[in-house]
Structure formats: structure tokens, C-alpha cells
């Protein structure tokens, strides 16, 4: 469920902040309930930051009332689900315990980051390569906790080096910088995204590269829209002459 929650959280982010379709409450509720029922700790944390960013971006009485109503509906839906299926209650308790006690999954994620960073320090500019980078992270720290590396950005550092990470992450930062929202909202969205990404190793996943090229696709779309606006404006001026 860890990777799945990233897709759904990003879909919710695009709907609320890029498409800015904020009145389709049914789809928004479906997204939120789907994320909650993954019981992924990073996913729920990411969702919380998205909702806080949305609230910060919509600070007027009308939107706040809508947000409260939506949250109330979600609460009752989750309460009904828990009452119907006691197994869901067990999963909820497990998620809360992971947040409070910082259980095994937290330790593995932290060990992945530390192991990757230790490997990166050895070869900071060009990395160790795929096989050697993964192996060095295991040998230097991760093996004490797990054989599974669960960090994306620090894996890139260990495997490819610092310049590659800059090339990959810069367009993502620029993509969110273009959002027509408050600075605090942009920062919260980025923190949520990178928290989710760091909870999984996505170095072989197409998702990251789609997100990478989304910035360039959006820039091209904006240029086309600007060009069409200029042409339309010129035609209006000519018709008025």
C-alpha cells in the first residue's frame, strides 16, 4: 500500500492545486477515504499536509465551512466502516502505534537513509552504480536492520551521485513553485511529497520520471496558452480598428 498511497495523494494534489477543481466533493472524499484505508503512516501524514495546505490556501469563511462539512462526512464514513469491520479497527490501532512508538518500519526507513548517505559520502559526485551502491548501503549500515532499502532520494545519491539528484529533483521543485497558491501551501505539499517518496524506493518506478517531465509539459502548455491569448488579443484589436 506504500506506493499506492503516493499515487492517490499526488492525484488529490493535482486536483486541488493544479486543476483547482475544488467543488467535486465526491471525488475528493473518495481520494481521502482511499488514502486513509491504506493505513500507510507516510500516506496519512502526506494527506494531512495536503489538507492543511488546502485550508491555508482557502482561508475564507465559505471554504472553511465546506472543509468542516467534508471532514465531518469523512469522520462518519470511517466510523461506520470501523463498526462494520472490526479488522479495520485493528489496522487503525496498528497505524497509531507505529506513529507513537516509531516501530520497525520507521527503523528500517531511517536505516535505509543512513546506509545510503554513508555510501554516498564515499563517492559523492558519481556514486557507486546501481549494484555497488545498493550493496554498499547494506554493508555500511542497513544490513543490521533489513535487506530492503526503502529510500528513493538517498538511494539516488549512493547510486548516481549528487549531480543526478539535482537534475531529477529540480524540475519537481519548479513544478510545485508554479502552483498559484500561498508559499506555505507549496512548502507543505513538497514536504508531503518527499516524505512519501522517501518512504519507498522508487528508483525503478516510472512514476518519478513522469513527475519529472510534468514540469516541462506544463511549461509547454503555458507557452501555448500565452501564444493563443496573444493571437486572440491581436484579432480583437484588428476588429476594433
mmCIF file of C-alpha atoms in Angstrom:
data_model
loop_
_atom_site.group_PDB
_atom_site.id
_atom_site.type_symbol
_atom_site.label_atom_id
_atom_site.label_comp_id
_atom_site.label_asym_id
_atom_site.label_seq_id
_atom_site.Cartn_x
_atom_site.Cartn_y
_atom_site.Cartn_z
ATOM 1 C CA UNK A 1 0.000 0.000 0.000
ATOM 2 C CA UNK A 2 3.004 2.290 0.443
ATOM 3 C CA UNK A 3 3.498 3.074 -3.236
ATOM 4 C CA UNK A 4 -0.241 3.190 -3.956
ATOM 5 C CA UNK A 5 -0.815 5.987 -1.429
ATOM 6 C CA UNK A 6 1.769 8.129 -3.256
ATOM 7 C CA UNK A 7 -0.262 7.929 -6.478
ATOM 8 C CA UNK A 8 -3.538 8.785 -4.743
ATOM 9 C CA UNK A 9 -2.020 11.636 -2.717
ATOM 10 C CA UNK A 10 -0.497 13.087 -5.869
ATOM 11 C CA UNK A 11 -3.835 12.754 -7.705
ATOM 12 C CA UNK A 12 -5.503 14.687 -4.872
ATOM 13 C CA UNK A 13 -2.738 17.319 -5.015
ATOM 14 C CA UNK A 14 -3.186 17.819 -8.759
ATOM 15 C CA UNK A 15 -6.965 18.030 -8.408
ATOM 16 C CA UNK A 16 -6.872 20.642 -5.641
ATOM 17 C CA UNK A 17 -3.853 22.735 -6.658
ATOM 18 C CA UNK A 18 -3.147 22.271 -10.381
ATOM 19 C CA UNK A 19 -6.578 21.655 -11.926
ATOM 20 C CA UNK A 20 -8.088 23.549 -8.958
ATOM 21 C CA UNK A 21 -11.311 21.544 -9.169
ATOM 22 C CA UNK A 22 -12.341 22.096 -5.557
ATOM 23 C CA UNK A 23 -16.098 21.613 -5.848
ATOM 24 C CA UNK A 24 -16.141 17.944 -6.864
ATOM 25 C CA UNK A 25 -16.581 16.819 -3.271
ATOM 26 C CA UNK A 26 -17.428 13.211 -4.121
ATOM 27 C CA UNK A 27 -14.082 12.574 -5.837
ATOM 28 C CA UNK A 28 -12.188 14.411 -3.099
ATOM 29 C CA UNK A 29 -13.881 12.255 -0.454
ATOM 30 C CA UNK A 30 -13.081 9.093 -2.451
ATOM 31 C CA UNK A 31 -9.405 10.112 -2.636
ATOM 32 C CA UNK A 32 -9.227 10.864 1.091
ATOM 33 C CA UNK A 33 -11.015 7.668 2.170
ATOM 34 C CA UNK A 34 -8.808 5.608 -0.166
ATOM 35 C CA UNK A 35 -5.650 7.060 1.395
ATOM 36 C CA UNK A 36 -6.934 6.543 4.941
ATOM 37 C CA UNK A 37 -7.793 2.906 4.234
ATOM 38 C CA UNK A 38 -4.250 2.149 3.068
ATOM 39 C CA UNK A 39 -3.243 2.631 6.740
ATOM 40 C CA UNK A 40 0.127 3.828 5.476
ATOM 41 C CA UNK A 41 1.725 6.120 8.070
ATOM 42 C CA UNK A 42 3.633 8.229 5.471
ATOM 43 C CA UNK A 43 0.485 8.302 3.323
ATOM 44 C CA UNK A 44 -1.709 9.625 6.125
ATOM 45 C CA UNK A 45 0.976 12.166 7.068
ATOM 46 C CA UNK A 46 1.163 13.281 3.411
ATOM 47 C CA UNK A 47 -2.645 13.559 3.261
ATOM 48 C CA UNK A 48 -2.677 15.649 6.452
ATOM 49 C CA UNK A 49 -0.198 18.117 4.936
ATOM 50 C CA UNK A 50 -2.275 18.329 1.731
ATOM 51 C CA UNK A 51 -5.411 19.157 3.723
ATOM 52 C CA UNK A 52 -3.562 21.731 5.853
ATOM 53 C CA UNK A 53 -2.158 23.299 2.663
ATOM 54 C CA UNK A 54 -5.662 23.361 1.188
ATOM 55 C CA UNK A 55 -7.059 25.000 4.332
ATOM 56 C CA UNK A 56 -4.239 27.584 4.341
ATOM 57 C CA UNK A 57 -4.917 28.290 0.673
ATOM 58 C CA UNK A 58 -8.670 28.744 1.199
ATOM 59 C CA UNK A 59 -8.791 30.976 4.235
ATOM 60 C CA UNK A 60 -12.266 32.387 3.944
ATOM 61 C CA UNK A 61 -15.406 31.530 5.877
ATOM 62 C CA UNK A 62 -17.163 29.822 2.968
ATOM 63 C CA UNK A 63 -14.324 27.418 2.215
ATOM 64 C CA UNK A 64 -13.638 26.696 5.893
ATOM 65 C CA UNK A 65 -17.303 25.733 6.405
ATOM 66 C CA UNK A 66 -17.110 23.403 3.404
ATOM 67 C CA UNK A 67 -13.913 21.877 4.753
ATOM 68 C CA UNK A 68 -15.540 21.254 8.135
ATOM 69 C CA UNK A 69 -18.558 19.618 6.474
ATOM 70 C CA UNK A 70 -16.312 17.399 4.336
ATOM 71 C CA UNK A 71 -14.245 16.396 7.385
ATOM 72 C CA UNK A 72 -17.450 15.560 9.286
ATOM 73 C CA UNK A 73 -18.690 13.337 6.446
ATOM 74 C CA UNK A 74 -15.310 11.565 6.323
ATOM 75 C CA UNK A 75 -15.368 11.004 10.080
ATOM 76 C CA UNK A 76 -18.794 9.360 9.952
ATOM 77 C CA UNK A 77 -17.802 7.200 6.960
ATOM 78 C CA UNK A 78 -14.703 5.939 8.784
ATOM 79 C CA UNK A 79 -16.718 5.369 11.986
ATOM 80 C CA UNK A 80 -19.271 3.256 10.092
ATOM 81 C CA UNK A 81 -16.504 1.249 8.395
ATOM 82 C CA UNK A 82 -14.854 0.558 11.768
ATOM 83 C CA UNK A 83 -18.158 -0.524 13.334
ATOM 84 C CA UNK A 84 -18.954 -2.857 10.435
ATOM 85 C CA UNK A 85 -15.489 -4.413 10.195
ATOM 86 C CA UNK A 86 -13.536 -4.881 13.435
ATOM 87 C CA UNK A 87 -10.414 -5.795 11.445
ATOM 88 C CA UNK A 88 -10.271 -2.179 10.295
ATOM 89 C CA UNK A 89 -10.101 -1.103 13.955
ATOM 90 C CA UNK A 90 -7.079 -3.361 14.426
ATOM 91 C CA UNK A 91 -5.371 -1.750 11.432
ATOM 92 C CA UNK A 92 -6.158 1.735 12.789
ATOM 93 C CA UNK A 93 -4.637 0.804 16.158
ATOM 94 C CA UNK A 94 -1.564 -0.584 14.387
ATOM 95 C CA UNK A 95 -1.103 2.670 12.437
ATOM 96 C CA UNK A 96 -1.453 4.758 15.610
ATOM 97 C CA UNK A 97 1.043 2.536 17.433
ATOM 98 C CA UNK A 98 3.551 2.977 14.597
ATOM 99 C CA UNK A 99 3.218 6.742 14.899
ATOM 100 C CA UNK A 100 3.550 6.737 18.690
ATOM 101 C CA UNK A 101 6.212 4.072 19.208
ATOM 102 C CA UNK A 102 8.236 4.508 15.983
ATOM 103 C CA UNK A 103 8.128 0.778 15.216
ATOM 104 C CA UNK A 104 10.053 -1.498 12.884
ATOM 105 C CA UNK A 105 9.073 0.195 9.607
ATOM 106 C CA UNK A 106 10.309 3.540 10.941
ATOM 107 C CA UNK A 107 13.644 1.988 11.964
ATOM 108 C CA UNK A 108 14.101 0.374 8.537
ATOM 109 C CA UNK A 109 13.372 3.654 6.730
ATOM 110 C CA UNK A 110 15.807 5.523 8.940
ATOM 111 C CA UNK A 111 18.443 2.792 8.487
ATOM 112 C CA UNK A 112 17.961 2.988 4.697
ATOM 113 C CA UNK A 113 18.616 6.724 4.713
ATOM 114 C CA UNK A 114 21.689 6.390 6.953
ATOM 115 C CA UNK A 115 23.122 3.487 4.925
ATOM 116 C CA UNK A 116 22.630 5.315 1.629
ATOM 117 C CA UNK A 117 24.199 8.508 2.972
ATOM 118 C CA UNK A 118 27.238 6.607 4.244
ATOM 119 C CA UNK A 119 27.650 5.017 0.803
ATOM 120 C CA UNK A 120 27.190 8.405 -0.889
ATOM 121 C CA UNK A 121 29.897 10.063 1.231
ATOM 122 C CA UNK A 122 32.402 7.571 -0.209
ATOM 123 C CA UNK A 123 31.635 8.682 -3.804
ATOM 124 C CA UNK A 124 29.655 11.933 -3.643
ATOM 125 C CA UNK A 125 29.801 13.052 -7.291
ATOM 126 C CA UNK A 126 29.282 9.973 -9.457
ATOM 127 C CA UNK A 127 28.082 7.335 -6.987
ATOM 128 C CA UNK A 128 28.815 3.618 -6.889
ATOM 129 C CA UNK A 129 26.495 2.483 -9.685
ATOM 130 C CA UNK A 130 23.283 0.507 -9.195
ATOM 131 C CA UNK A 131 24.572 -2.822 -7.877
ATOM 132 C CA UNK A 132 27.504 -1.436 -5.894
ATOM 133 C CA UNK A 133 25.502 1.443 -4.407
ATOM 134 C CA UNK A 134 22.821 -0.891 -3.072
ATOM 135 C CA UNK A 135 25.452 -3.286 -1.736
ATOM 136 C CA UNK A 136 27.480 -0.547 -0.014
ATOM 137 C CA UNK A 137 24.378 0.781 1.769
ATOM 138 C CA UNK A 138 23.732 -2.740 3.063
ATOM 139 C CA UNK A 139 27.310 -3.315 4.152
ATOM 140 C CA UNK A 140 27.780 0.047 5.853
ATOM 141 C CA UNK A 141 24.594 0.164 7.934
ATOM 142 C CA UNK A 142 21.316 -1.211 6.546
ATOM 143 C CA UNK A 143 22.030 -4.944 6.935
ATOM 144 C CA UNK A 144 21.745 -4.613 10.736
ATOM 145 C CA UNK A 145 18.035 -3.805 10.332
ATOM 146 C CA UNK A 146 16.816 -5.145 6.983
ATOM 147 C CA UNK A 147 17.783 -6.310 3.500
ATOM 148 C CA UNK A 148 15.238 -3.926 1.956
ATOM 149 C CA UNK A 149 16.263 -0.373 1.044
ATOM 150 C CA UNK A 150 13.231 1.925 1.286
ATOM 151 C CA UNK A 151 14.618 5.375 0.445
ATOM 152 C CA UNK A 152 14.470 6.927 -3.026
ATOM 153 C CA UNK A 153 16.440 10.182 -2.947
ATOM 154 C CA UNK A 154 19.282 8.851 -0.812
ATOM 155 C CA UNK A 155 19.420 5.711 -2.998
ATOM 156 C CA UNK A 156 19.927 8.013 -5.985
ATOM 157 C CA UNK A 157 22.745 9.726 -4.085
ATOM 158 C CA UNK A 158 24.507 6.435 -3.355
ATOM 159 C CA UNK A 159 23.994 5.062 -6.875
ATOM 160 C CA UNK A 160 24.349 8.091 -9.180
ATOM 161 C CA UNK A 161 25.815 10.877 -7.044
ATOM 162 C CA UNK A 162 24.809 14.431 -6.170
ATOM 163 C CA UNK A 163 24.572 15.990 -9.696
ATOM 164 C CA UNK A 164 21.994 13.408 -10.825
ATOM 165 C CA UNK A 165 19.815 14.071 -7.761
ATOM 166 C CA UNK A 166 19.839 17.808 -8.550
ATOM 167 C CA UNK A 167 18.797 17.099 -12.154
ATOM 168 C CA UNK A 168 15.927 14.850 -11.015
ATOM 169 C CA UNK A 169 14.586 16.910 -8.107
ATOM 170 C CA UNK A 170 14.907 20.441 -9.556
ATOM 171 C CA UNK A 171 12.008 20.080 -12.057
ATOM 172 C CA UNK A 172 9.776 18.718 -9.272
ATOM 173 C CA UNK A 173 10.558 21.745 -7.110
ATOM 174 C CA UNK A 174 9.931 24.074 -10.056
ATOM 175 C CA UNK A 175 6.652 22.301 -10.873
ATOM 176 C CA UNK A 176 5.270 22.993 -7.399
ATOM 177 C CA UNK A 177 6.701 26.519 -7.451
ATOM 178 C CA UNK A 178 4.375 27.269 -10.376
ATOM 179 C CA UNK A 179 1.259 26.484 -8.341
ATOM 180 C CA UNK A 180 -0.956 29.533 -7.879
ATOM 181 C CA UNK A 181 -1.073 29.147 -4.093
ATOM 182 C CA UNK A 182 0.431 30.583 -0.933
ATOM 183 C CA UNK A 183 4.087 29.858 -0.189
ATOM 184 C CA UNK A 184 3.202 27.930 2.978
ATOM 185 C CA UNK A 185 0.911 25.669 0.936
ATOM 186 C CA UNK A 186 3.653 24.963 -1.607
ATOM 187 C CA UNK A 187 6.127 24.107 1.158
ATOM 188 C CA UNK A 188 3.670 21.759 2.863
ATOM 189 C CA UNK A 189 2.937 19.972 -0.424
ATOM 190 C CA UNK A 190 6.635 19.480 -1.138
ATOM 191 C CA UNK A 191 7.332 18.176 2.370
ATOM 192 C CA UNK A 192 4.447 15.726 1.998
ATOM 193 C CA UNK A 193 5.590 14.556 -1.439
ATOM 194 C CA UNK A 194 9.197 13.976 -0.431
ATOM 195 C CA UNK A 195 8.117 12.261 2.803
ATOM 196 C CA UNK A 196 6.103 9.787 0.742
ATOM 197 C CA UNK A 197 8.878 9.326 -1.812
ATOM 198 C CA UNK A 198 11.424 8.703 0.939
ATOM 199 C CA UNK A 199 9.198 6.002 2.448
ATOM 200 C CA UNK A 200 9.632 3.824 -0.666
ATOM 201 C CA UNK A 201 12.423 3.066 -3.094
ATOM 202 C CA UNK A 202 11.153 4.243 -6.476
ATOM 203 C CA UNK A 203 14.415 4.196 -8.437
ATOM 204 C CA UNK A 204 12.936 1.698 -10.924
ATOM 205 C CA UNK A 205 9.441 3.210 -10.933
ATOM 206 C CA UNK A 206 8.149 5.214 -13.919
ATOM 207 C CA UNK A 207 6.216 7.465 -11.539
ATOM 208 C CA UNK A 208 9.232 9.638 -10.717
ATOM 209 C CA UNK A 209 10.116 10.189 -14.350
ATOM 210 C CA UNK A 210 6.522 11.067 -15.271
ATOM 211 C CA UNK A 211 6.576 13.631 -12.458
ATOM 212 C CA UNK A 212 9.972 14.828 -13.708
ATOM 213 C CA UNK A 213 8.684 15.517 -17.239
ATOM 214 C CA UNK A 214 5.402 17.007 -15.961
ATOM 215 C CA UNK A 215 7.233 20.274 -15.332
ATOM 216 C CA UNK A 216 8.398 20.545 -18.949
ATOM 217 C CA UNK A 217 4.966 19.530 -20.267
ATOM 218 C CA UNK A 218 3.318 22.177 -18.089
ATOM 219 C CA UNK A 219 5.777 24.826 -19.294
ATOM 220 C CA UNK A 220 4.976 23.956 -22.923
ATOM 221 C CA UNK A 221 1.228 24.147 -22.216
ATOM 222 C CA UNK A 222 1.619 27.565 -20.565
ATOM 223 C CA UNK A 223 3.587 28.868 -23.574
ATOM 224 C CA UNK A 224 0.900 27.613 -25.959
ATOM 225 C CA UNK A 225 -1.820 29.255 -23.846
ATOM 226 C CA UNK A 226 0.132 32.537 -23.807
ATOM 227 C CA UNK A 227 0.520 32.357 -27.583
ATOM 228 C CA UNK A 228 -3.204 31.755 -28.083
ATOM 229 C CA UNK A 229 -4.036 34.671 -25.773
ATOM 230 C CA UNK A 230 -1.745 36.975 -27.777
ATOM 231 C CA UNK A 231 -3.303 35.871 -31.079
ATOM 232 C CA UNK A 232 -6.795 36.366 -29.663
ATOM 233 C CA UNK A 233 -5.834 39.822 -28.380
ATOM 234 C CA UNK A 234 -4.388 40.822 -31.760
ATOM 235 C CA UNK A 235 -7.565 39.743 -33.550
ATOM 236 C CA UNK A 236 -9.698 41.792 -31.176
ATOM 237 C CA UNK A 237 -7.525 44.865 -31.779
ATOM 238 C CA UNK A 238 -7.793 44.409 -35.556
ATOM 239 C CA UNK A 239 -11.576 44.022 -35.367
ATOM 240 C CA UNK A 240 -11.827 47.254 -33.375
ATOM 241 C CA UNK A 241 -9.859 49.226 -35.977
#
